[in-house]
Structure formats: C-alpha cells, structure tokens
Amino acid sequence: MKSFTYERPTDPAEAAAAVARNPNAKFIAGGTNLLDLMKLQIETPTHLVDVNGLGLDTVEPTPEGGLRIGALVRNTDLAADARVRKDYGVLSRALLAGASGQLRNKATTAGNLLQRTRCPYFYDTAQACNKRQPGSGCSALDGVSRSLAVIGASQACIATHPGDMAVAMRVLDATVETVDAGGNARKIEIADFHRLPGDKPEVDTTLKPGELITAVTLPAPRAGTHLYRKVRDRASYAYALVSVAAILGKDGRGAVAFGGVAHKPWRVEAAEADLPKGAKAVTDQVFAGAKPTHDNAYKLKLAERTLGAALNQARA
C-alpha cells in the first residue's frame, strides 16, 4: 500500500471540497471495497477524506410517505430497520443476500452504491483492463467471461455491477441526494446514477468530481410481494450470476430489475406490462439487445427461470 494523507471534515460541503481540489483524493467510510483495492494498488489515492463524522447515519420518514436513508447508514442497520422490513422488503432481502455479517456491519449505503466491479481482470494487475487503466484494452473480451455482462456492454468493457442493494433500489425508484464543494445539493434518479461503460468504463457513475452522496430517498411504499432472488455459485461470499429484485402482485403485475447482467442494475419498465404473461414474455424484451459471450449465454435462460420462480412465489 502506498502512503497517503488523511483528514476528517465535519461538514459535507467541506468534505466535498477536500476531494474536489485534489484529483487523487478519495472519500472513505466503511472502507470494505476501497481498502482492498488500495492493498492491491488498483486504487492509489494520495489523500483520504474520512466522512464518518458527518452525521449522515439516520433513517427518517419523508413528508411524501417514503424514507430518507443517510449515506452512512450501515447495511446491517438498514436491513434490520423495522420500516424497511415492513414496507421495503425487497431492499432488506437484497442487503442480507450480500457479503457477510462482518462486512455488512461496516459497509455503508453510499459505499454500497459506489463499489467497483469484481471482474477478475480488473483485479488482476497483470491483465489489460480499461476500467483500471484506460486505453490498455479488455482482457475479458477474449478471456473467461462466465460471470460478466450480457447486455449494455461495449468493446471497451464487459464488467458487471457487483452489488445487490442497487438492484433493489432500482426497482424501488430511489433517488440519490448529493452535495458538491460549493454546498449545492442535487438529486439523481437511481436509473441515471450508474453509467454503461461505452468508451469510458473507468467512470462508474454520473457523479461529478468531488460530489458527495448524502442520502438515498425511497418513495412511498409500493404494495405487493417484495422478493429478491440471487443465483450464485455458493451461499456466501459470492456475487450474483443473476439476481432478480421484484415487487409483484398475485396477478403477476409489478416491477422487476435484474442484477449480475450489466454494468448497472438492469430494468426495462416497458416490459413490465407483460409480467402477467410470464417470465419469458418479459425477459425476451428486457434482453432484446443482449450480446452474450460463449461463456455467459446461459445467463439469459437463467434470468428467465429466476424471474419465473419469483412469479410463482408471488402467486403462492
């Protein structure tokens, strides 16, 4: 690990300013992803801005009937919150499907949204990776791509977003709140928060340099059965090959988003009208533009069957 300097601001705008004025600075909270990347020298910040003292660690009701979740609320606390368990079960289930108890105790809401891909070529510094080193190429294109993206990818990158929480946030239509170095607040719809790789896969989100997440807001609860189904190679310490976050009525109507298939949580709202017709009618539309590799073409059928299982569970 390379040496770095460190500070602990007490105001969100001050924290944003500290990162904005130093292109090699990073925010740190739980550190469950950043510290691993620093140890591998994939991330090499020269300055860390610790945001744990900013007081952004509460879950509060909104005037619209939703919830405002502070950026520093730990995953364990959010999953266990009585209001989340009652009204946003898909979010609680997604959080509990991720990582381990020890990591959930440290990981934060904002950090979970910002975690970087677990593509093996991103983590192997001996391999070419445009996300890690722009312009170096993508070894995954001709490599082992079993766990990687089937849709929304590009010739520059076929990595996937590794998280569970963001998939649930996508089906809930969450909004990300931020503040910049000048103290200006901004709201970003979760659908617009994560980027597709295009020709700049090193840029994961639409955040501006130094912009700090302060909260995530959920709208008023949506009725229906809240489900999160995650298919992975083993029961823990494994990322989704395919996951489905769904809010479904007994008639099959509702909302659905997929994880493990793209550079961001994948949802096609227009396809949801066909949920009563069954999983295939939906996934044929959701993955209409899919370009799987030989290794990961199985994900298309797996997504259909995982959604089908969720539909059957909701009807029951």
Tab-separated table of C-alpha atoms in Angstrom:
chain	number	residue	atom	x	y	z
A	1	MET	CA	0.000	0.000	0.000
A	2	LYS	CA	1.306	3.423	-0.928
A	3	SER	CA	1.472	6.236	1.628
A	4	PHE	CA	-1.328	8.799	1.812
A	5	THR	CA	-2.518	11.759	3.865
A	6	TYR	CA	-5.776	11.806	5.808
A	7	GLU	CA	-8.385	14.214	7.162
A	8	ARG	CA	-11.765	14.093	8.921
A	9	PRO	CA	-14.031	17.020	7.967
A	10	THR	CA	-17.174	17.773	9.945
A	11	ASP	CA	-19.337	19.226	7.184
A	12	PRO	CA	-20.499	17.557	3.919
A	13	ALA	CA	-19.582	20.537	1.728
A	14	GLU	CA	-16.159	20.699	3.385
A	15	ALA	CA	-15.640	17.014	2.624
A	16	ALA	CA	-16.690	17.519	-0.995
A	17	ALA	CA	-14.319	20.476	-1.332
A	18	ALA	CA	-11.424	18.437	0.055
A	19	VAL	CA	-11.865	15.819	-2.668
A	20	ALA	CA	-12.716	18.298	-5.433
A	21	ARG	CA	-9.453	20.202	-5.039
A	22	ASN	CA	-7.314	17.045	-5.136
A	23	PRO	CA	-7.793	14.753	-8.156
A	24	ASN	CA	-6.029	11.947	-6.268
A	25	ALA	CA	-8.283	12.114	-3.192
A	26	LYS	CA	-10.994	9.632	-2.238
A	27	PHE	CA	-13.818	9.540	0.274
A	28	ILE	CA	-13.660	6.717	2.795
A	29	ALA	CA	-16.371	5.419	5.144
A	30	GLY	CA	-16.554	1.682	5.867
A	31	GLY	CA	-13.657	1.014	3.516
A	32	THR	CA	-14.852	-2.503	2.677
A	33	ASN	CA	-14.050	-2.040	-1.015
A	34	LEU	CA	-11.588	0.858	-1.171
A	35	LEU	CA	-9.061	-0.578	1.280
A	36	ASP	CA	-8.929	-3.882	-0.608
A	37	LEU	CA	-8.276	-2.002	-3.842
A	38	MET	CA	-5.564	0.097	-2.179
A	39	LYS	CA	-3.802	-3.012	-0.903
A	40	LEU	CA	-3.722	-4.361	-4.457
A	41	GLN	CA	-2.654	-0.917	-5.784
A	42	ILE	CA	-5.647	-0.822	-8.092
A	43	GLU	CA	-6.677	2.372	-6.308
A	44	THR	CA	-3.771	4.598	-5.256
A	45	PRO	CA	-5.219	7.747	-3.634
A	46	THR	CA	-2.732	10.180	-2.157
A	47	HIS	CA	-5.319	11.644	0.224
A	48	LEU	CA	-8.266	10.083	2.093
A	49	VAL	CA	-11.221	12.109	3.332
A	50	ASP	CA	-12.976	10.261	6.157
A	51	VAL	CA	-16.704	11.057	6.081
A	52	ASN	CA	-17.738	9.011	9.132
A	53	GLY	CA	-18.075	12.132	11.284
A	54	LEU	CA	-20.664	13.877	9.098
A	55	GLY	CA	-23.730	12.567	10.919
A	56	LEU	CA	-25.312	11.070	7.803
A	57	ASP	CA	-26.335	7.893	9.603
A	58	THR	CA	-30.079	8.104	10.246
A	59	VAL	CA	-33.206	6.734	8.547
A	60	GLU	CA	-36.056	9.253	8.615
A	61	PRO	CA	-39.578	9.443	7.130
A	62	THR	CA	-40.185	11.932	4.323
A	63	PRO	CA	-43.239	14.222	4.002
A	64	GLU	CA	-44.225	12.201	0.911
A	65	GLY	CA	-44.516	8.991	2.936
A	66	GLY	CA	-41.178	7.486	1.967
A	67	LEU	CA	-37.844	7.103	3.739
A	68	ARG	CA	-34.651	9.135	3.607
A	69	ILE	CA	-31.637	6.917	4.268
A	70	GLY	CA	-28.430	8.655	5.303
A	71	ALA	CA	-25.343	7.865	3.232
A	72	LEU	CA	-23.550	6.422	6.273
A	73	VAL	CA	-26.300	4.066	7.446
A	74	ARG	CA	-24.640	0.661	7.753
A	75	ASN	CA	-26.042	-2.203	5.708
A	76	THR	CA	-26.834	-4.237	8.833
A	77	ASP	CA	-28.812	-1.388	10.387
A	78	LEU	CA	-30.706	-0.655	7.179
A	79	ALA	CA	-31.672	-4.299	6.625
A	80	ALA	CA	-32.900	-4.566	10.219
A	81	ASP	CA	-34.851	-1.291	10.293
A	82	ALA	CA	-38.484	-2.119	11.085
A	83	ARG	CA	-39.821	0.309	8.469
A	84	VAL	CA	-37.598	-1.160	5.758
A	85	ARG	CA	-38.558	-4.714	6.668
A	86	LYS	CA	-42.265	-3.853	6.656
A	87	ASP	CA	-42.570	-1.575	3.625
A	88	TYR	CA	-39.436	-2.180	1.538
A	89	GLY	CA	-38.824	-5.892	1.984
A	90	VAL	CA	-37.016	-6.202	-1.344
A	91	LEU	CA	-34.324	-3.862	-0.011
A	92	SER	CA	-33.895	-5.733	3.267
A	93	ARG	CA	-33.678	-9.067	1.426
A	94	ALA	CA	-31.144	-7.723	-1.069
A	95	LEU	CA	-28.908	-6.377	1.682
A	96	LEU	CA	-28.973	-9.655	3.592
A	97	ALA	CA	-28.055	-11.528	0.400
A	98	GLY	CA	-24.831	-9.532	0.098
A	99	ALA	CA	-21.384	-10.081	1.584
A	100	SER	CA	-21.212	-11.355	5.175
A	101	GLY	CA	-22.389	-10.152	8.573
A	102	GLN	CA	-18.978	-8.667	9.352
A	103	LEU	CA	-18.871	-6.684	6.113
A	104	ARG	CA	-22.486	-5.530	6.410
A	105	ASN	CA	-21.652	-4.138	9.854
A	106	LYS	CA	-19.115	-1.768	8.236
A	107	ALA	CA	-20.452	-1.188	4.715
A	108	THR	CA	-22.484	1.990	4.151
A	109	THR	CA	-25.413	2.879	1.929
A	110	ALA	CA	-23.371	5.242	-0.250
A	111	GLY	CA	-20.365	2.940	-0.374
A	112	ASN	CA	-22.537	0.049	-1.482
A	113	LEU	CA	-23.776	2.078	-4.448
A	114	LEU	CA	-20.211	3.073	-5.314
A	115	GLN	CA	-18.499	-0.308	-5.068
A	116	ARG	CA	-16.418	-1.212	-8.075
A	117	THR	CA	-16.721	-4.280	-10.268
A	118	ARG	CA	-15.428	-7.672	-9.180
A	119	CYS	CA	-14.408	-8.613	-12.732
A	120	PRO	CA	-11.339	-10.887	-12.297
A	121	TYR	CA	-9.439	-8.979	-14.971
A	122	PHE	CA	-9.994	-5.709	-13.098
A	123	TYR	CA	-8.430	-7.281	-10.007
A	124	ASP	CA	-5.502	-8.870	-11.857
A	125	THR	CA	-2.986	-6.082	-12.463
A	126	ALA	CA	-1.070	-8.288	-14.907
A	127	GLN	CA	-4.062	-8.197	-17.283
A	128	ALA	CA	-5.250	-5.407	-19.562
A	129	CYS	CA	-8.298	-3.589	-18.161
A	130	ASN	CA	-9.729	-0.332	-19.466
A	131	LYS	CA	-11.603	0.219	-16.206
A	132	ARG	CA	-8.404	0.012	-14.175
A	133	GLN	CA	-6.073	1.567	-16.773
A	134	PRO	CA	-7.933	3.441	-19.537
A	135	GLY	CA	-6.725	2.578	-23.035
A	136	SER	CA	-4.971	-0.643	-22.043
A	137	GLY	CA	-7.602	-2.957	-23.552
A	138	CYS	CA	-10.045	-5.510	-22.135
A	139	SER	CA	-8.660	-8.989	-21.497
A	140	ALA	CA	-12.150	-10.225	-20.638
A	141	LEU	CA	-13.292	-9.921	-24.265
A	142	ASP	CA	-11.222	-12.948	-25.239
A	143	GLY	CA	-10.930	-14.416	-21.760
A	144	VAL	CA	-13.123	-16.231	-19.284
A	145	SER	CA	-16.368	-14.253	-19.171
A	146	ARG	CA	-18.762	-16.612	-17.377
A	147	SER	CA	-19.661	-14.041	-14.692
A	148	LEU	CA	-19.657	-10.944	-16.885
A	149	ALA	CA	-22.203	-8.779	-18.717
A	150	VAL	CA	-24.639	-9.996	-21.353
A	151	ILE	CA	-26.205	-6.606	-22.116
A	152	GLY	CA	-25.216	-2.937	-22.053
A	153	ALA	CA	-21.522	-3.771	-22.518
A	154	SER	CA	-19.098	-2.346	-25.073
A	155	GLN	CA	-15.864	-3.256	-26.816
A	156	ALA	CA	-14.095	-1.402	-24.017
A	157	CYS	CA	-15.609	-3.323	-21.061
A	158	ILE	CA	-17.935	-6.242	-20.275
A	159	ALA	CA	-17.792	-5.976	-16.474
A	160	THR	CA	-20.882	-6.051	-14.261
A	161	HIS	CA	-22.041	-4.036	-11.279
A	162	PRO	CA	-21.496	-6.417	-8.345
A	163	GLY	CA	-23.970	-5.085	-5.804
A	164	ASP	CA	-27.320	-6.353	-4.543
A	165	MET	CA	-28.623	-3.224	-2.849
A	166	ALA	CA	-28.581	-1.128	-6.028
A	167	VAL	CA	-30.789	-3.661	-7.833
A	168	ALA	CA	-33.420	-3.301	-5.109
A	169	MET	CA	-33.026	0.486	-5.161
A	170	ARG	CA	-33.664	0.408	-8.912
A	171	VAL	CA	-36.947	-1.470	-8.599
A	172	LEU	CA	-37.967	0.927	-5.793
A	173	ASP	CA	-37.245	4.031	-7.941
A	174	ALA	CA	-34.886	5.502	-5.354
A	175	THR	CA	-33.281	8.931	-5.637
A	176	VAL	CA	-29.646	9.676	-4.742
A	177	GLU	CA	-29.014	13.006	-2.982
A	178	THR	CA	-25.623	14.702	-3.217
A	179	VAL	CA	-23.736	17.857	-2.304
A	180	ASP	CA	-20.814	19.460	-4.114
A	181	ALA	CA	-17.867	21.564	-2.969
A	182	GLY	CA	-19.948	24.740	-3.114
A	183	GLY	CA	-22.659	23.278	-0.892
A	184	ASN	CA	-25.054	22.843	-3.829
A	185	ALA	CA	-27.470	19.923	-3.470
A	186	ARG	CA	-28.518	17.667	-6.335
A	187	LYS	CA	-30.924	14.742	-6.787
A	188	ILE	CA	-30.164	11.908	-9.209
A	189	GLU	CA	-32.696	9.244	-10.116
A	190	ILE	CA	-31.224	5.804	-9.468
A	191	ALA	CA	-31.898	4.916	-13.113
A	192	ASP	CA	-29.436	7.645	-14.127
A	193	PHE	CA	-26.867	7.130	-11.378
A	194	HIS	CA	-24.784	4.243	-12.749
A	195	ARG	CA	-23.267	4.515	-16.234
A	196	LEU	CA	-22.901	1.980	-19.005
A	197	PRO	CA	-19.238	1.538	-19.978
A	198	GLY	CA	-19.266	2.972	-23.513
A	199	ASP	CA	-15.744	4.170	-24.276
A	200	LYS	CA	-15.126	5.396	-20.690
A	201	PRO	CA	-15.559	2.322	-18.477
A	202	GLU	CA	-13.350	3.840	-15.791
A	203	VAL	CA	-16.247	6.193	-14.918
A	204	ASP	CA	-18.824	4.163	-12.984
A	205	THR	CA	-21.403	6.831	-12.092
A	206	THR	CA	-22.726	10.237	-13.112
A	207	LEU	CA	-21.252	11.905	-10.012
A	208	LYS	CA	-19.106	14.959	-10.653
A	209	PRO	CA	-15.554	15.149	-9.259
A	210	GLY	CA	-15.780	15.687	-5.519
A	211	GLU	CA	-19.559	15.267	-5.363
A	212	LEU	CA	-20.562	13.515	-2.133
A	213	ILE	CA	-23.609	11.288	-1.629
A	214	THR	CA	-25.535	12.471	1.439
A	215	ALA	CA	-28.646	10.263	1.323
A	216	VAL	CA	-30.841	7.922	-0.695
A	217	THR	CA	-34.567	8.622	-0.707
A	218	LEU	CA	-37.243	5.987	-1.256
A	219	PRO	CA	-40.739	6.948	-2.449
A	220	ALA	CA	-43.883	5.878	-0.620
A	221	PRO	CA	-44.124	2.074	-0.315
A	222	ARG	CA	-45.419	0.067	-3.239
A	223	ALA	CA	-47.931	-2.682	-2.485
A	224	GLY	CA	-47.183	-6.263	-3.443
A	225	THR	CA	-44.903	-9.128	-2.518
A	226	HIS	CA	-41.298	-7.941	-2.242
A	227	LEU	CA	-38.785	-10.552	-3.432
A	228	TYR	CA	-35.070	-10.758	-4.045
A	229	ARG	CA	-33.718	-13.925	-5.623
A	230	LYS	CA	-29.968	-14.293	-6.098
A	231	VAL	CA	-28.358	-17.114	-8.053
A	232	ARG	CA	-24.676	-17.562	-7.244
A	233	ASP	CA	-22.023	-20.247	-7.128
A	234	ARG	CA	-22.115	-20.603	-3.351
A	235	ALA	CA	-24.264	-19.396	-0.488
A	236	SER	CA	-21.933	-16.652	0.824
A	237	TYR	CA	-19.004	-14.511	-0.284
A	238	ALA	CA	-20.217	-14.802	-3.877
A	239	TYR	CA	-21.617	-12.223	-6.265
A	240	ALA	CA	-24.735	-12.772	-8.335
A	241	LEU	CA	-24.557	-14.614	-11.609
A	242	VAL	CA	-28.132	-13.373	-11.987
A	243	SER	CA	-30.370	-11.690	-9.433
A	244	VAL	CA	-33.958	-10.500	-9.584
A	245	ALA	CA	-35.482	-7.744	-7.433
A	246	ALA	CA	-39.242	-7.750	-7.794
A	247	ILE	CA	-42.409	-6.240	-6.353
A	248	LEU	CA	-45.273	-8.430	-7.543
A	249	GLY	CA	-48.997	-8.747	-7.001
A	250	LYS	CA	-50.760	-12.107	-7.061
A	251	ASP	CA	-51.894	-11.277	-10.594
A	252	GLY	CA	-48.230	-11.058	-11.604
A	253	ARG	CA	-48.255	-7.308	-12.180
A	254	GLY	CA	-45.487	-5.211	-10.702
A	255	ALA	CA	-41.888	-4.146	-11.224
A	256	VAL	CA	-38.674	-6.075	-11.766
A	257	ALA	CA	-34.951	-5.331	-12.073
A	258	PHE	CA	-32.048	-7.655	-12.792
A	259	GLY	CA	-28.537	-7.788	-11.341
A	260	GLY	CA	-25.407	-9.591	-12.455
A	261	VAL	CA	-26.138	-8.998	-16.145
A	262	ALA	CA	-24.882	-5.486	-16.914
A	263	HIS	CA	-22.660	-2.603	-15.847
A	264	LYS	CA	-25.620	-1.261	-13.830
A	265	PRO	CA	-28.859	-2.662	-12.399
A	266	TRP	CA	-30.939	-3.561	-15.453
A	267	ARG	CA	-34.600	-2.626	-15.703
A	268	VAL	CA	-36.856	-2.127	-18.736
A	269	GLU	CA	-40.118	-0.663	-17.452
A	270	ALA	CA	-41.913	-1.167	-20.771
A	271	ALA	CA	-41.541	-4.928	-20.400
A	272	GLU	CA	-43.287	-4.994	-17.012
A	273	ALA	CA	-46.717	-4.768	-18.619
A	274	ASP	CA	-46.152	-8.350	-19.779
A	275	LEU	CA	-45.441	-9.751	-16.311
A	276	PRO	CA	-48.882	-11.468	-16.180
A	277	LYS	CA	-47.944	-13.340	-19.385
A	278	GLY	CA	-44.981	-14.956	-17.681
A	279	ALA	CA	-41.232	-14.688	-17.339
A	280	LYS	CA	-40.328	-15.394	-20.956
A	281	ALA	CA	-42.534	-12.603	-22.289
A	282	VAL	CA	-40.695	-10.186	-20.010
A	283	THR	CA	-37.124	-11.392	-20.427
A	284	ASP	CA	-37.481	-11.533	-24.229
A	285	GLN	CA	-37.974	-7.752	-24.081
A	286	VAL	CA	-35.564	-6.994	-21.243
A	287	PHE	CA	-32.708	-8.771	-23.002
A	288	ALA	CA	-33.669	-7.950	-26.587
A	289	GLY	CA	-30.325	-6.228	-27.172
A	290	ALA	CA	-28.208	-8.828	-25.388
A	291	LYS	CA	-24.802	-9.746	-26.797
A	292	PRO	CA	-23.614	-12.592	-24.598
A	293	THR	CA	-20.291	-14.355	-24.985
A	294	HIS	CA	-19.941	-18.100	-25.416
A	295	ASP	CA	-19.199	-18.360	-21.685
A	296	ASN	CA	-22.175	-16.421	-20.339
A	297	ALA	CA	-25.037	-17.029	-22.779
A	298	TYR	CA	-26.558	-19.254	-20.074
A	299	LYS	CA	-27.456	-16.088	-18.138
A	300	LEU	CA	-30.349	-15.335	-20.499
A	301	LYS	CA	-32.151	-18.587	-19.671
A	302	LEU	CA	-31.114	-18.271	-16.022
A	303	ALA	CA	-32.675	-14.793	-15.822
A	304	GLU	CA	-35.928	-16.124	-17.287
A	305	ARG	CA	-36.066	-19.012	-14.828
A	306	THR	CA	-35.150	-16.847	-11.845
A	307	LEU	CA	-37.933	-14.400	-12.693
A	308	GLY	CA	-40.288	-17.344	-13.226
A	309	ALA	CA	-39.513	-18.611	-9.730
A	310	ALA	CA	-40.239	-15.156	-8.318
A	311	LEU	CA	-43.565	-15.009	-10.157
A	312	ASN	CA	-44.548	-18.417	-8.833
A	313	GLN	CA	-43.607	-17.391	-5.300
A	314	ALA	CA	-45.695	-14.207	-5.556
A	315	ARG	CA	-48.733	-16.103	-6.804
A	316	ALA	CA	-48.423	-18.550	-3.924
